[in-house]
Amino acid sequence: TATLRGPASGVVAFTQGTANFSGLIVDRVGVEYRLRIAAGTREAGASLTTPPFSVVEGPPVGVRLATEPGFATGGLPFAAQPVVHLVDSGGNPVSRHTPATVSVSLLTDPSGGKATLAAPQGVRVAVVRGVALFRGLSLDVAAVGYILRFNVTGADGGPLPGVPPFVDTPAFTVGVGPTSHLRVAVAPAGAQGGLPFRTQPVVELCDAGGNVNVDDSDSHVHVAIYANTAVTAGAHLGPVWLERPA
């Protein structure tokens, strides 16, 4: 919805029968706008409608995060990918050609520097008709309180004249996603024939980002000999076991 703004809420006094408006603004781009002007005179009230006019987009003066990162889990693309707009004074995306790029980086990293921000096409995208659209952006480490910063640069790599250099996301969370693979956290070691390994193996259920699925207490794992280079054939792993939920 468009908004009409101006000094003194658009109320102007007549001076010698003439009212001169100044500073009137319509924020949204559009065509066939008309203004209704009403006046109270000493004799009677009067009103009129202006001829139609258009509001076109102005030069870029701002950066807006049009779409914030959506629900995120470790190693998988955000459910909603970020979209950044270059906007004019009215908040309209500037569709005219503006040579610029937007790059994204971690401003706040609650993982302590362990997280990797990645995307298949990279973390820098070109602005097309005022819009920078990111695809496949993901974070691998589950944590609470990530903040991303989107930096805007011109064709020469420097600041875009008249435009703030960056916009930040609100803080968001990357949770643990569905299990995608197994990981050997502790490898067997110290094995002697017929005796328990001194170091018993530990296996973890991990999501796509390598986060352990701590909520899974139902799955079971089976262990067996995969490769046997024993001099004496017929080596056995004991006990061999396999458990499945009932």
PDB file of N, CA, C and O in Angstrom, residues 161-238:
ATOM      1  N   PRO A 161      28.276   3.811  -4.350  1.00  0.00           N
ATOM      2  CA  PRO A 161      28.000   5.192  -3.920  1.00  0.00           C
ATOM      3  C   PRO A 161      26.564   5.371  -3.438  1.00  0.00           C
ATOM      4  O   PRO A 161      25.606   4.964  -4.093  1.00  0.00           O
ATOM      5  N   GLY A 162      26.436   5.963  -2.261  1.00  0.00           N
ATOM      6  CA  GLY A 162      25.119   6.282  -1.730  1.00  0.00           C
ATOM      7  C   GLY A 162      24.385   5.132  -1.078  1.00  0.00           C
ATOM      8  O   GLY A 162      23.256   5.304  -0.608  1.00  0.00           O
ATOM      9  N   VAL A 163      25.000   3.946  -1.026  1.00  0.00           N
ATOM     10  CA  VAL A 163      24.322   2.759  -0.504  1.00  0.00           C
ATOM     11  C   VAL A 163      25.078   2.259   0.728  1.00  0.00           C
ATOM     12  O   VAL A 163      26.303   2.167   0.713  1.00  0.00           O
ATOM     13  N   PRO A 164      24.363   1.925   1.815  1.00  0.00           N
ATOM     14  CA  PRO A 164      25.040   1.340   2.983  1.00  0.00           C
ATOM     15  C   PRO A 164      25.829   0.103   2.576  1.00  0.00           C
ATOM     16  O   PRO A 164      25.400  -0.647   1.692  1.00  0.00           O
ATOM     17  N   PRO A 165      26.974  -0.131   3.209  1.00  0.00           N
ATOM     18  CA  PRO A 165      27.859  -1.209   2.746  1.00  0.00           C
ATOM     19  C   PRO A 165      27.404  -2.618   3.106  1.00  0.00           C
ATOM     20  O   PRO A 165      27.924  -3.579   2.550  1.00  0.00           O
ATOM     21  N   PHE A 166      26.436  -2.767   4.024  1.00  0.00           N
ATOM     22  CA  PHE A 166      26.054  -4.123   4.425  1.00  0.00           C
ATOM     23  C   PHE A 166      24.681  -4.128   5.079  1.00  0.00           C
ATOM     24  O   PHE A 166      24.140  -3.081   5.465  1.00  0.00           O
ATOM     25  N   VAL A 167      24.140  -5.343   5.215  1.00  0.00           N
ATOM     26  CA  VAL A 167      22.931  -5.588   6.004  1.00  0.00           C
ATOM     27  C   VAL A 167      23.123  -6.926   6.704  1.00  0.00           C
ATOM     28  O   VAL A 167      23.725  -7.855   6.144  1.00  0.00           O
ATOM     29  N   ASP A 168      22.645  -7.041   7.944  1.00  0.00           N
ATOM     30  CA  ASP A 168      22.830  -8.247   8.749  1.00  0.00           C
ATOM     31  C   ASP A 168      21.509  -8.974   8.974  1.00  0.00           C
ATOM     32  O   ASP A 168      20.441  -8.348   9.020  1.00  0.00           O
ATOM     33  N   THR A 169      21.595 -10.285   9.134  1.00  0.00           N
ATOM     34  CA  THR A 169      20.418 -11.070   9.482  1.00  0.00           C
ATOM     35  C   THR A 169      20.172 -10.987  10.984  1.00  0.00           C
ATOM     36  O   THR A 169      21.080 -10.698  11.753  1.00  0.00           O
ATOM     37  N   PRO A 170      18.947 -11.270  11.415  1.00  0.00           N
ATOM     38  CA  PRO A 170      18.748 -11.545  12.839  1.00  0.00           C
ATOM     39  C   PRO A 170      19.471 -12.837  13.210  1.00  0.00           C
ATOM     40  O   PRO A 170      19.830 -13.647  12.337  1.00  0.00           O
ATOM     41  N   ALA A 171      19.683 -13.061  14.488  1.00  0.00           N
ATOM     42  CA  ALA A 171      20.300 -14.309  14.941  1.00  0.00           C
ATOM     43  C   ALA A 171      19.370 -15.479  14.631  1.00  0.00           C
ATOM     44  O   ALA A 171      18.151 -15.372  14.758  1.00  0.00           O
ATOM     45  N   PHE A 172      19.948 -16.594  14.204  1.00  0.00           N
ATOM     46  CA  PHE A 172      19.150 -17.787  13.895  1.00  0.00           C
ATOM     47  C   PHE A 172      19.900 -19.032  14.333  1.00  0.00           C
ATOM     48  O   PHE A 172      21.087 -18.987  14.678  1.00  0.00           O
ATOM     49  N   THR A 173      19.193 -20.155  14.310  1.00  0.00           N
ATOM     50  CA  THR A 173      19.721 -21.416  14.824  1.00  0.00           C
ATOM     51  C   THR A 173      19.925 -22.415  13.692  1.00  0.00           C
ATOM     52  O   THR A 173      19.118 -22.493  12.767  1.00  0.00           O
ATOM     53  N   VAL A 174      21.000 -23.165  13.767  1.00  0.00           N
ATOM     54  CA  VAL A 174      21.206 -24.337  12.911  1.00  0.00           C
ATOM     55  C   VAL A 174      21.049 -25.565  13.799  1.00  0.00           C
ATOM     56  O   VAL A 174      21.806 -25.748  14.755  1.00  0.00           O
ATOM     57  N   GLY A 175      20.041 -26.377  13.504  1.00  0.00           N
ATOM     58  CA  GLY A 175      19.780 -27.562  14.307  1.00  0.00           C
ATOM     59  C   GLY A 175      20.430 -28.805  13.728  1.00  0.00           C
ATOM     60  O   GLY A 175      21.060 -28.772  12.664  1.00  0.00           O
ATOM     61  N   VAL A 176      20.284 -29.907  14.435  1.00  0.00           N
ATOM     62  CA  VAL A 176      20.787 -31.198  13.955  1.00  0.00           C
ATOM     63  C   VAL A 176      19.752 -31.779  12.992  1.00  0.00           C
ATOM     64  O   VAL A 176      18.566 -31.867  13.313  1.00  0.00           O
ATOM     65  N   GLY A 177      20.201 -32.169  11.809  1.00  0.00           N
ATOM     66  CA  GLY A 177      19.312 -32.696  10.792  1.00  0.00           C
ATOM     67  C   GLY A 177      19.170 -34.206  10.869  1.00  0.00           C
ATOM     68  O   GLY A 177      19.678 -34.857  11.799  1.00  0.00           O
ATOM     69  N   PRO A 178      18.484 -34.790   9.893  1.00  0.00           N
ATOM     70  CA  PRO A 178      18.325 -36.243   9.878  1.00  0.00           C
ATOM     71  C   PRO A 178      19.669 -36.950   9.667  1.00  0.00           C
ATOM     72  O   PRO A 178      20.590 -36.396   9.057  1.00  0.00           O
ATOM     73  N   THR A 179      19.772 -38.163  10.172  1.00  0.00           N
ATOM     74  CA  THR A 179      21.016 -38.926  10.031  1.00  0.00           C
ATOM     75  C   THR A 179      21.305 -39.210   8.563  1.00  0.00           C
ATOM     76  O   THR A 179      20.434 -39.664   7.820  1.00  0.00           O
ATOM     77  N   SER A 180      22.529 -38.920   8.163  1.00  0.00           N
ATOM     78  CA  SER A 180      22.918 -39.169   6.778  1.00  0.00           C
ATOM     79  C   SER A 180      24.080 -40.151   6.656  1.00  0.00           C
ATOM     80  O   SER A 180      24.291 -40.728   5.597  1.00  0.00           O
ATOM     81  N   HIS A 181      24.843 -40.359   7.745  1.00  0.00           N
ATOM     82  CA  HIS A 181      25.987 -41.270   7.651  1.00  0.00           C
ATOM     83  C   HIS A 181      26.448 -41.687   9.041  1.00  0.00           C
ATOM     84  O   HIS A 181      26.077 -41.077  10.054  1.00  0.00           O
ATOM     85  N   LEU A 182      27.249 -42.750   9.068  1.00  0.00           N
ATOM     86  CA  LEU A 182      27.902 -43.207  10.293  1.00  0.00           C
ATOM     87  C   LEU A 182      29.335 -42.685  10.336  1.00  0.00           C
ATOM     88  O   LEU A 182      29.963 -42.489   9.295  1.00  0.00           O
ATOM     89  N   ARG A 183      29.836 -42.485  11.548  1.00  0.00           N
ATOM     90  CA  ARG A 183      31.215 -42.041  11.710  1.00  0.00           C
ATOM     91  C   ARG A 183      31.864 -42.835  12.840  1.00  0.00           C
ATOM     92  O   ARG A 183      31.264 -43.025  13.903  1.00  0.00           O
ATOM     93  N   VAL A 184      33.085 -43.310  12.597  1.00  0.00           N
ATOM     94  CA  VAL A 184      33.850 -43.998  13.636  1.00  0.00           C
ATOM     95  C   VAL A 184      34.530 -42.935  14.486  1.00  0.00           C
ATOM     96  O   VAL A 184      35.466 -42.275  14.049  1.00  0.00           O
ATOM     97  N   ALA A 185      34.012 -42.754  15.706  1.00  0.00           N
ATOM     98  CA  ALA A 185      34.584 -41.753  16.603  1.00  0.00           C
ATOM     99  C   ALA A 185      35.829 -42.294  17.302  1.00  0.00           C
ATOM    100  O   ALA A 185      36.774 -41.552  17.568  1.00  0.00           O
ATOM    101  N   VAL A 186      35.823 -43.584  17.631  1.00  0.00           N
ATOM    102  CA  VAL A 186      36.976 -44.233  18.251  1.00  0.00           C
ATOM    103  C   VAL A 186      37.248 -45.525  17.489  1.00  0.00           C
ATOM    104  O   VAL A 186      36.371 -46.395  17.388  1.00  0.00           O
ATOM    105  N   ALA A 187      38.444 -45.652  16.933  1.00  0.00           N
ATOM    106  CA  ALA A 187      38.804 -46.845  16.164  1.00  0.00           C
ATOM    107  C   ALA A 187      39.328 -47.934  17.101  1.00  0.00           C
ATOM    108  O   ALA A 187      39.946 -47.638  18.135  1.00  0.00           O
ATOM    109  N   PRO A 188      39.075 -49.188  16.759  1.00  0.00           N
ATOM    110  CA  PRO A 188      39.593 -50.273  17.592  1.00  0.00           C
ATOM    111  C   PRO A 188      41.121 -50.272  17.589  1.00  0.00           C
ATOM    112  O   PRO A 188      41.763 -49.958  16.587  1.00  0.00           O
ATOM    113  N   ALA A 189      41.676 -50.619  18.725  1.00  0.00           N
ATOM    114  CA  ALA A 189      43.140 -50.667  18.857  1.00  0.00           C
ATOM    115  C   ALA A 189      43.504 -51.601  20.006  1.00  0.00           C
ATOM    116  O   ALA A 189      42.667 -51.970  20.830  1.00  0.00           O
ATOM    117  N   GLY A 190      44.769 -52.004  20.025  1.00  0.00           N
ATOM    118  CA  GLY A 190      45.266 -52.857  21.108  1.00  0.00           C
ATOM    119  C   GLY A 190      44.644 -54.237  21.102  1.00  0.00           C
ATOM    120  O   GLY A 190      44.323 -54.791  22.160  1.00  0.00           O
ATOM    121  N   ALA A 191      44.480 -54.833  19.914  1.00  0.00           N
ATOM    122  CA  ALA A 191      43.843 -56.148  19.808  1.00  0.00           C
ATOM    123  C   ALA A 191      44.885 -57.263  19.951  1.00  0.00           C
ATOM    124  O   ALA A 191      45.970 -57.211  19.358  1.00  0.00           O
ATOM    125  N   GLN A 192      44.540 -58.279  20.740  1.00  0.00           N
ATOM    126  CA  GLN A 192      45.341 -59.485  20.873  1.00  0.00           C
ATOM    127  C   GLN A 192      44.428 -60.681  20.619  1.00  0.00           C
ATOM    128  O   GLN A 192      43.229 -60.631  20.941  1.00  0.00           O
ATOM    129  N   GLY A 193      44.992 -61.700  20.026  1.00  0.00           N
ATOM    130  CA  GLY A 193      44.197 -62.859  19.647  1.00  0.00           C
ATOM    131  C   GLY A 193      43.345 -63.403  20.772  1.00  0.00           C
ATOM    132  O   GLY A 193      43.852 -63.796  21.818  1.00  0.00           O
ATOM    133  N   GLY A 194      42.056 -63.454  20.572  1.00  0.00           N
ATOM    134  CA  GLY A 194      41.128 -64.042  21.517  1.00  0.00           C
ATOM    135  C   GLY A 194      40.808 -63.200  22.731  1.00  0.00           C
ATOM    136  O   GLY A 194      40.035 -63.635  23.594  1.00  0.00           O
ATOM    137  N   LEU A 195      41.364 -61.957  22.813  1.00  0.00           N
ATOM    138  CA  LEU A 195      41.101 -61.087  23.953  1.00  0.00           C
ATOM    139  C   LEU A 195      40.361 -59.829  23.490  1.00  0.00           C
ATOM    140  O   LEU A 195      40.517 -59.387  22.341  1.00  0.00           O
ATOM    141  N   PRO A 196      39.561 -59.219  24.374  1.00  0.00           N
ATOM    142  CA  PRO A 196      38.876 -57.966  23.998  1.00  0.00           C
ATOM    143  C   PRO A 196      39.875 -56.888  23.607  1.00  0.00           C
ATOM    144  O   PRO A 196      40.963 -56.789  24.192  1.00  0.00           O
ATOM    145  N   PHE A 197      39.525 -56.106  22.604  1.00  0.00           N
ATOM    146  CA  PHE A 197      40.360 -54.975  22.219  1.00  0.00           C
ATOM    147  C   PHE A 197      40.564 -54.079  23.445  1.00  0.00           C
ATOM    148  O   PHE A 197      39.633 -53.840  24.213  1.00  0.00           O
ATOM    149  N   ARG A 198      41.774 -53.563  23.595  1.00  0.00           N
ATOM    150  CA  ARG A 198      41.994 -52.622  24.693  1.00  0.00           C
ATOM    151  C   ARG A 198      41.190 -51.339  24.456  1.00  0.00           C
ATOM    152  O   ARG A 198      40.701 -50.716  25.388  1.00  0.00           O
ATOM    153  N   THR A 199      41.078 -50.926  23.189  1.00  0.00           N
ATOM    154  CA  THR A 199      40.251 -49.768  22.832  1.00  0.00           C
ATOM    155  C   THR A 199      39.085 -50.260  21.984  1.00  0.00           C
ATOM    156  O   THR A 199      39.290 -50.742  20.859  1.00  0.00           O
ATOM    157  N   GLN A 200      37.885 -50.197  22.516  1.00  0.00           N
ATOM    158  CA  GLN A 200      36.709 -50.657  21.809  1.00  0.00           C
ATOM    159  C   GLN A 200      36.160 -49.551  20.894  1.00  0.00           C
ATOM    160  O   GLN A 200      36.233 -48.364  21.222  1.00  0.00           O
ATOM    161  N   PRO A 201      35.623 -49.927  19.725  1.00  0.00           N
ATOM    162  CA  PRO A 201      35.150 -48.912  18.777  1.00  0.00           C
ATOM    163  C   PRO A 201      33.912 -48.172  19.289  1.00  0.00           C
ATOM    164  O   PRO A 201      33.101 -48.717  20.032  1.00  0.00           O
ATOM    165  N   VAL A 202      33.815 -46.919  18.873  1.00  0.00           N
ATOM    166  CA  VAL A 202      32.642 -46.078  19.128  1.00  0.00           C
ATOM    167  C   VAL A 202      32.175 -45.520  17.795  1.00  0.00           C
ATOM    168  O   VAL A 202      32.978 -44.962  17.028  1.00  0.00           O
ATOM    169  N   VAL A 203      30.897 -45.706  17.512  1.00  0.00           N
ATOM    170  CA  VAL A 203      30.314 -45.268  16.242  1.00  0.00           C
ATOM    171  C   VAL A 203      29.232 -44.234  16.519  1.00  0.00           C
ATOM    172  O   VAL A 203      28.451 -44.375  17.467  1.00  0.00           O
ATOM    173  N   GLU A 204      29.184 -43.182  15.698  1.00  0.00           N
ATOM    174  CA  GLU A 204      28.203 -42.113  15.873  1.00  0.00           C
ATOM    175  C   GLU A 204      27.291 -42.005  14.664  1.00  0.00           C
ATOM    176  O   GLU A 204      27.712 -42.245  13.525  1.00  0.00           O
ATOM    177  N   LEU A 205      26.028 -41.619  14.923  1.00  0.00           N
ATOM    178  CA  LEU A 205      25.069 -41.280  13.872  1.00  0.00           C
ATOM    179  C   LEU A 205      25.179 -39.782  13.622  1.00  0.00           C
ATOM    180  O   LEU A 205      25.008 -38.980  14.539  1.00  0.00           O
ATOM    181  N   CYS A 206      25.452 -39.386  12.375  1.00  0.00           N
ATOM    182  CA  CYS A 206      25.705 -37.970  12.068  1.00  0.00           C
ATOM    183  C   CYS A 206      24.774 -37.463  10.974  1.00  0.00           C
ATOM    184  O   CYS A 206      24.364 -38.220  10.079  1.00  0.00           O
ATOM    185  N   ASP A 207      24.462 -36.164  11.048  1.00  0.00           N
ATOM    186  CA  ASP A 207      23.704 -35.540   9.966  1.00  0.00           C
ATOM    187  C   ASP A 207      24.663 -35.106   8.860  1.00  0.00           C
ATOM    188  O   ASP A 207      25.866 -35.390   8.910  1.00  0.00           O
ATOM    189  N   ALA A 208      24.143 -34.385   7.868  1.00  0.00           N
ATOM    190  CA  ALA A 208      24.967 -33.999   6.715  1.00  0.00           C
ATOM    191  C   ALA A 208      26.109 -33.073   7.092  1.00  0.00           C
ATOM    192  O   ALA A 208      27.110 -32.983   6.379  1.00  0.00           O
ATOM    193  N   GLY A 209      25.987 -32.386   8.229  1.00  0.00           N
ATOM    194  CA  GLY A 209      27.056 -31.489   8.673  1.00  0.00           C
ATOM    195  C   GLY A 209      28.026 -32.123   9.632  1.00  0.00           C
ATOM    196  O   GLY A 209      28.954 -31.468  10.100  1.00  0.00           O
ATOM    197  N   GLY A 210      27.826 -33.408   9.981  1.00  0.00           N
ATOM    198  CA  GLY A 210      28.711 -34.096  10.900  1.00  0.00           C
ATOM    199  C   GLY A 210      28.318 -33.946  12.357  1.00  0.00           C
ATOM    200  O   GLY A 210      29.081 -34.333  13.248  1.00  0.00           O
ATOM    201  N   ASN A 211      27.114 -33.401  12.620  1.00  0.00           N
ATOM    202  CA  ASN A 211      26.635 -33.280  13.998  1.00  0.00           C
ATOM    203  C   ASN A 211      26.039 -34.603  14.459  1.00  0.00           C
ATOM    204  O   ASN A 211      25.313 -35.270  13.719  1.00  0.00           O
ATOM    205  N   VAL A 212      26.328 -34.987  15.689  1.00  0.00           N
ATOM    206  CA  VAL A 212      25.837 -36.253  16.226  1.00  0.00           C
ATOM    207  C   VAL A 212      24.347 -36.125  16.534  1.00  0.00           C
ATOM    208  O   VAL A 212      23.897 -35.161  17.170  1.00  0.00           O
ATOM    209  N   ASN A 213      23.578 -37.110  16.082  1.00  0.00           N
ATOM    210  CA  ASN A 213      22.128 -37.131  16.305  1.00  0.00           C
ATOM    211  C   ASN A 213      21.851 -37.667  17.712  1.00  0.00           C
ATOM    212  O   ASN A 213      21.575 -38.853  17.906  1.00  0.00           O
ATOM    213  N   VAL A 214      21.921 -36.766  18.692  1.00  0.00           N
ATOM    214  CA  VAL A 214      21.808 -37.177  20.096  1.00  0.00           C
ATOM    215  C   VAL A 214      20.385 -37.603  20.461  1.00  0.00           C
ATOM    216  O   VAL A 214      20.169 -38.195  21.528  1.00  0.00           O
ATOM    217  N   ASP A 215      19.414 -37.322  19.610  1.00  0.00           N
ATOM    218  CA  ASP A 215      18.033 -37.696  19.897  1.00  0.00           C
ATOM    219  C   ASP A 215      17.711 -39.130  19.473  1.00  0.00           C
ATOM    220  O   ASP A 215      16.611 -39.615  19.737  1.00  0.00           O
ATOM    221  N   ASP A 216      18.639 -39.796  18.811  1.00  0.00           N
ATOM    222  CA  ASP A 216      18.389 -41.158  18.332  1.00  0.00           C
ATOM    223  C   ASP A 216      18.902 -42.165  19.360  1.00  0.00           C
ATOM    224  O   ASP A 216      20.100 -42.352  19.517  1.00  0.00           O
ATOM    225  N   SER A 217      17.967 -42.791  20.060  1.00  0.00           N
ATOM    226  CA  SER A 217      18.319 -43.868  20.998  1.00  0.00           C
ATOM    227  C   SER A 217      17.620 -45.162  20.629  1.00  0.00           C
ATOM    228  O   SER A 217      17.482 -46.068  21.452  1.00  0.00           O
ATOM    229  N   ASP A 218      17.165 -45.274  19.397  1.00  0.00           N
ATOM    230  CA  ASP A 218      16.407 -46.431  18.942  1.00  0.00           C
ATOM    231  C   ASP A 218      17.154 -47.287  17.921  1.00  0.00           C
ATOM    232  O   ASP A 218      16.908 -48.485  17.806  1.00  0.00           O
ATOM    233  N   SER A 219      18.046 -46.662  17.141  1.00  0.00           N
ATOM    234  CA  SER A 219      18.736 -47.415  16.089  1.00  0.00           C
ATOM    235  C   SER A 219      19.776 -48.355  16.679  1.00  0.00           C
ATOM    236  O   SER A 219      20.247 -48.163  17.815  1.00  0.00           O
ATOM    237  N   HIS A 220      20.130 -49.380  15.929  1.00  0.00           N
ATOM    238  CA  HIS A 220      21.125 -50.368  16.347  1.00  0.00           C
ATOM    239  C   HIS A 220      22.186 -50.514  15.259  1.00  0.00           C
ATOM    240  O   HIS A 220      21.967 -50.145  14.103  1.00  0.00           O
ATOM    241  N   VAL A 221      23.318 -51.055  15.641  1.00  0.00           N
ATOM    242  CA  VAL A 221      24.427 -51.185  14.703  1.00  0.00           C
ATOM    243  C   VAL A 221      24.935 -52.629  14.727  1.00  0.00           C
ATOM    244  O   VAL A 221      24.907 -53.301  15.763  1.00  0.00           O
ATOM    245  N   HIS A 222      25.390 -53.093  13.571  1.00  0.00           N
ATOM    246  CA  HIS A 222      25.912 -54.449  13.424  1.00  0.00           C
ATOM    247  C   HIS A 222      27.388 -54.363  13.068  1.00  0.00           C
ATOM    248  O   HIS A 222      27.790 -53.557  12.230  1.00  0.00           O
ATOM    249  N   VAL A 223      28.208 -55.187  13.695  1.00  0.00           N
ATOM    250  CA  VAL A 223      29.634 -55.187  13.409  1.00  0.00           C
ATOM    251  C   VAL A 223      30.050 -56.573  12.928  1.00  0.00           C
ATOM    252  O   VAL A 223      29.551 -57.595  13.414  1.00  0.00           O
ATOM    253  N   ALA A 224      30.929 -56.584  11.939  1.00  0.00           N
ATOM    254  CA  ALA A 224      31.443 -57.848  11.399  1.00  0.00           C
ATOM    255  C   ALA A 224      32.816 -57.578  10.800  1.00  0.00           C
ATOM    256  O   ALA A 224      33.215 -56.430  10.592  1.00  0.00           O
ATOM    257  N   ILE A 225      33.567 -58.650  10.540  1.00  0.00           N
ATOM    258  CA  ILE A 225      34.877 -58.511   9.901  1.00  0.00           C
ATOM    259  C   ILE A 225      34.668 -58.145   8.443  1.00  0.00           C
ATOM    260  O   ILE A 225      33.956 -58.828   7.702  1.00  0.00           O
ATOM    261  N   TYR A 226      35.287 -57.044   8.028  1.00  0.00           N
ATOM    262  CA  TYR A 226      35.174 -56.606   6.636  1.00  0.00           C
ATOM    263  C   TYR A 226      36.392 -57.044   5.835  1.00  0.00           C
ATOM    264  O   TYR A 226      36.275 -57.531   4.718  1.00  0.00           O
ATOM    265  N   ALA A 227      37.579 -56.869   6.403  1.00  0.00           N
ATOM    266  CA  ALA A 227      38.816 -57.281   5.736  1.00  0.00           C
ATOM    267  C   ALA A 227      39.617 -58.139   6.707  1.00  0.00           C
ATOM    268  O   ALA A 227      39.788 -57.787   7.872  1.00  0.00           O
ATOM    269  N   ASN A 228      40.109 -59.302   6.222  1.00  0.00           N
ATOM    270  CA  ASN A 228      40.833 -60.243   7.069  1.00  0.00           C
ATOM    271  C   ASN A 228      42.135 -60.616   6.377  1.00  0.00           C
ATOM    272  O   ASN A 228      42.146 -61.334   5.379  1.00  0.00           O
ATOM    273  N   THR A 229      43.240 -60.077   6.908  1.00  0.00           N
ATOM    274  CA  THR A 229      44.560 -60.412   6.329  1.00  0.00           C
ATOM    275  C   THR A 229      45.329 -61.342   7.262  1.00  0.00           C
ATOM    276  O   THR A 229      46.561 -61.406   7.224  1.00  0.00           O
ATOM    277  N   ALA A 230      44.596 -62.058   8.131  1.00  0.00           N
ATOM    278  CA  ALA A 230      45.250 -62.975   9.079  1.00  0.00           C
ATOM    279  C   ALA A 230      46.015 -64.066   8.335  1.00  0.00           C
ATOM    280  O   ALA A 230      45.577 -64.572   7.309  1.00  0.00           O
ATOM    281  N   VAL A 231      47.212 -64.403   8.873  1.00  0.00           N
ATOM    282  CA  VAL A 231      48.001 -65.486   8.275  1.00  0.00           C
ATOM    283  C   VAL A 231      47.248 -66.800   8.369  1.00  0.00           C
ATOM    284  O   VAL A 231      47.225 -67.600   7.434  1.00  0.00           O
ATOM    285  N   THR A 232      46.615 -66.987   9.521  1.00  0.00           N
ATOM    286  CA  THR A 232      45.826 -68.198   9.691  1.00  0.00           C
ATOM    287  C   THR A 232      44.400 -67.936   9.249  1.00  0.00           C
ATOM    288  O   THR A 232      43.751 -67.041   9.776  1.00  0.00           O
ATOM    289  N   ALA A 233      43.934 -68.661   8.259  1.00  0.00           N
ATOM    290  CA  ALA A 233      42.583 -68.440   7.749  1.00  0.00           C
ATOM    291  C   ALA A 233      41.558 -68.767   8.819  1.00  0.00           C
ATOM    292  O   ALA A 233      41.797 -69.551   9.734  1.00  0.00           O
ATOM    293  N   GLY A 234      40.395 -68.200   8.663  1.00  0.00           N
ATOM    294  CA  GLY A 234      39.274 -68.536   9.536  1.00  0.00           C
ATOM    295  C   GLY A 234      39.218 -67.725  10.808  1.00  0.00           C
ATOM    296  O   GLY A 234      38.661 -68.190  11.801  1.00  0.00           O
ATOM    297  N   ALA A 235      39.794 -66.491  10.806  1.00  0.00           N
ATOM    298  CA  ALA A 235      39.691 -65.644  11.995  1.00  0.00           C
ATOM    299  C   ALA A 235      38.246 -65.276  12.238  1.00  0.00           C
ATOM    300  O   ALA A 235      37.457 -65.117  11.302  1.00  0.00           O
ATOM    301  N   HIS A 236      37.879 -65.134  13.496  1.00  0.00           N
ATOM    302  CA  HIS A 236      36.499 -64.822  13.858  1.00  0.00           C
ATOM    303  C   HIS A 236      36.466 -63.594  14.760  1.00  0.00           C
ATOM    304  O   HIS A 236      37.358 -63.377  15.575  1.00  0.00           O
ATOM    305  N   LEU A 237      35.394 -62.816  14.592  1.00  0.00           N
ATOM    306  CA  LEU A 237      35.112 -61.702  15.477  1.00  0.00           C
ATOM    307  C   LEU A 237      34.067 -62.162  16.467  1.00  0.00           C
ATOM    308  O   LEU A 237      33.021 -62.660  16.087  1.00  0.00           O
ATOM    309  N   GLY A 238      34.353 -62.023  17.746  1.00  0.00           N
ATOM    310  CA  GLY A 238      33.375 -62.490  18.706  1.00  0.00           C
ATOM    311  C   GLY A 238      33.183 -61.455  19.805  1.00  0.00           C
ATOM    312  O   GLY A 238      34.130 -60.798  20.245  1.00  0.00           O
TER     313      GLY A 238
END
